[in-house]
mmCIF file of C-alpha atoms in Angstrom:
data_model
loop_
_atom_site.group_PDB
_atom_site.id
_atom_site.type_symbol
_atom_site.label_atom_id
_atom_site.label_comp_id
_atom_site.label_asym_id
_atom_site.label_seq_id
_atom_site.Cartn_x
_atom_site.Cartn_y
_atom_site.Cartn_z
ATOM 1 C CA MET A 1 0.000 0.000 0.000
ATOM 2 C CA GLY A 2 1.165 3.509 -0.762
ATOM 3 C CA LYS A 3 1.452 6.341 1.687
ATOM 4 C CA VAL A 4 -1.155 9.051 1.868
ATOM 5 C CA ARG A 5 0.183 12.599 1.818
ATOM 6 C CA LEU A 6 -1.731 15.493 3.237
ATOM 7 C CA ALA A 7 -1.733 18.820 1.414
ATOM 8 C CA SER A 8 0.797 21.195 2.859
ATOM 9 C CA PRO A 9 2.236 24.537 1.731
ATOM 10 C CA ILE A 10 5.685 22.965 1.488
ATOM 11 C CA MET A 11 4.555 20.114 -0.775
ATOM 12 C CA GLY A 12 2.618 22.376 -3.153
ATOM 13 C CA GLY A 13 -0.735 22.105 -1.402
ATOM 14 C CA VAL A 14 -3.040 24.897 -0.347
ATOM 15 C CA SER A 15 -1.211 27.893 1.075
ATOM 16 C CA GLU A 16 -2.464 29.772 4.101
ATOM 17 C CA GLY A 17 -3.270 32.829 1.980
ATOM 18 C CA THR A 18 -5.681 30.912 -0.266
ATOM 19 C CA ARG A 19 -7.253 28.684 2.363
ATOM 20 C CA ARG A 20 -10.848 29.489 3.198
ATOM 21 C CA GLU A 21 -13.187 28.115 5.775
ATOM 22 C CA VAL A 22 -15.885 25.859 4.365
ATOM 23 C CA ASN A 23 -18.771 25.206 6.696
ATOM 24 C CA ARG A 24 -20.839 22.455 5.109
ATOM 25 C CA VAL A 25 -23.645 20.795 6.972
ATOM 26 C CA TYR A 26 -24.731 17.732 5.051
ATOM 27 C CA VAL A 27 -28.443 16.990 5.038
ATOM 28 C CA CYS A 28 -28.233 13.959 2.747
ATOM 29 C CA SER A 29 -25.084 11.898 2.992
ATOM 30 C CA CYS A 30 -26.262 9.472 0.284
ATOM 31 C CA PHE A 31 -26.067 12.170 -2.398
ATOM 32 C CA GLY A 32 -23.848 14.753 -0.650
ATOM 33 C CA VAL A 33 -26.562 17.423 -0.482
ATOM 34 C CA THR A 34 -25.828 20.267 1.913
ATOM 35 C CA GLU A 35 -28.180 22.383 3.988
ATOM 36 C CA GLN A 36 -27.279 25.378 1.817
ATOM 37 C CA GLN A 37 -28.305 23.510 -1.340
ATOM 38 C CA VAL A 38 -31.669 22.550 0.168
ATOM 39 C CA LYS A 39 -32.241 26.179 1.196
ATOM 40 C CA GLN A 40 -31.453 27.292 -2.373
ATOM 41 C CA HIS A 41 -34.057 24.872 -3.751
ATOM 42 C CA VAL A 42 -36.591 26.154 -1.230
ATOM 43 C CA GLU A 43 -35.857 29.734 -2.300
ATOM 44 C CA SER A 44 -36.344 28.616 -5.909
ATOM 45 C CA GLY A 45 -39.845 27.412 -5.081
ATOM 46 C CA ALA A 46 -39.641 23.906 -3.614
ATOM 47 C CA CYS A 47 -42.357 23.633 -0.958
ATOM 48 C CA THR A 48 -42.385 19.932 -0.100
ATOM 49 C CA PRO A 49 -39.779 17.230 0.565
ATOM 50 C CA ARG A 50 -40.835 15.609 -2.719
ATOM 51 C CA GLN A 51 -40.106 18.807 -4.650
ATOM 52 C CA VAL A 52 -36.701 19.080 -2.955
ATOM 53 C CA ALA A 53 -36.060 15.436 -3.906
ATOM 54 C CA SER A 54 -36.949 16.177 -7.526
ATOM 55 C CA ALA A 55 -34.456 19.030 -7.556
ATOM 56 C CA CYS A 56 -31.454 17.327 -5.916
ATOM 57 C CA LYS A 57 -32.321 13.666 -5.040
ATOM 58 C CA ALA A 58 -32.093 14.330 -1.281
ATOM 59 C CA GLY A 59 -34.440 11.966 0.539
ATOM 60 C CA THR A 60 -34.800 9.441 -2.285
ATOM 61 C CA ASP A 61 -32.359 6.754 -1.136
ATOM 62 C CA CYS A 62 -32.377 5.717 2.526
ATOM 63 C CA GLY A 63 -34.852 8.404 3.662
ATOM 64 C CA SER A 64 -33.063 9.331 6.868
ATOM 65 C CA CYS A 65 -32.782 12.973 5.806
ATOM 66 C CA VAL A 66 -36.501 13.548 5.114
ATOM 67 C CA ARG A 67 -37.164 14.833 8.646
ATOM 68 C CA ARG A 68 -34.290 17.298 8.353
ATOM 69 C CA ILE A 69 -35.639 18.495 5.010
ATOM 70 C CA GLN A 70 -39.070 18.932 6.614
ATOM 71 C CA ALA A 71 -37.479 20.978 9.385
ATOM 72 C CA LEU A 72 -35.729 23.199 6.821
ATOM 73 C CA LEU A 73 -39.098 23.679 5.126
ATOM 74 C CA GLY A 74 -40.517 24.802 8.470
ATOM 75 C CA ARG A 75 -42.735 21.767 8.926
ATOM 76 C CA GLY A 76 -41.052 20.453 12.052
ATOM 77 C CA SER A 77 -42.520 23.080 14.352
ATOM 78 C CA VAL A 78 -46.120 23.083 13.118
ATOM 79 C CA PRO A 79 -48.443 22.171 15.993
ATOM 80 C CA ARG A 80 -51.181 19.606 15.458
ATOM 81 C CA ARG A 81 -54.601 21.032 14.875
ATOM 82 C CA GLU A 82 -57.183 20.239 17.521
ATOM 83 C CA PRO A 83 -60.594 19.163 16.198
ATOM 84 C CA ALA A 84 -63.297 21.796 16.374
ATOM 85 C CA ALA A 85 -66.098 21.329 18.873
ATOM 86 C CA GLY A 86 -68.461 18.647 17.577
ATOM 87 C CA GLU A 87 -66.256 17.748 14.597
ATOM 88 C CA GLY A 88 -65.416 14.351 16.063
ATOM 89 C CA GLN A 89 -69.115 13.549 16.599
ATOM 90 C CA VAL A 90 -69.979 14.351 12.961
ATOM 91 C CA LEU A 91 -67.156 12.117 11.756
ATOM 92 C CA ALA A 92 -68.262 9.283 14.049
ATOM 93 C CA ALA A 93 -71.853 9.587 12.773
ATOM 94 C CA ALA A 94 -70.649 9.489 9.152
ATOM 95 C CA LEU A 95 -68.576 6.374 9.855
ATOM 96 C CA ASP A 96 -71.553 4.667 11.527
ATOM 97 C CA GLU A 97 -73.733 5.397 8.484
ATOM 98 C CA ALA A 98 -71.083 4.023 6.126
ATOM 99 C CA ALA A 99 -70.826 0.748 8.045
#
């Protein structure tokens, strides 16, 4: 096996003057999609995880990033809607009639 060399200014790698900080937070590790990329797709009009997936494939392989995509879309903090007064009784009556 060969040796692995790390980039260094002495060996012709990246010099300190040209080095820049890259802060990448990966949302989808299957396809290497970053949080910034997802935000760009949202700004371009993607409103659902499926639309984000169509734009960059994030969420189409293992699915572990779908919740993170939902959170970036603002869906993670939406409270559940409580049924209106009497709404549950109307639904129960409709189900009884259907049976």
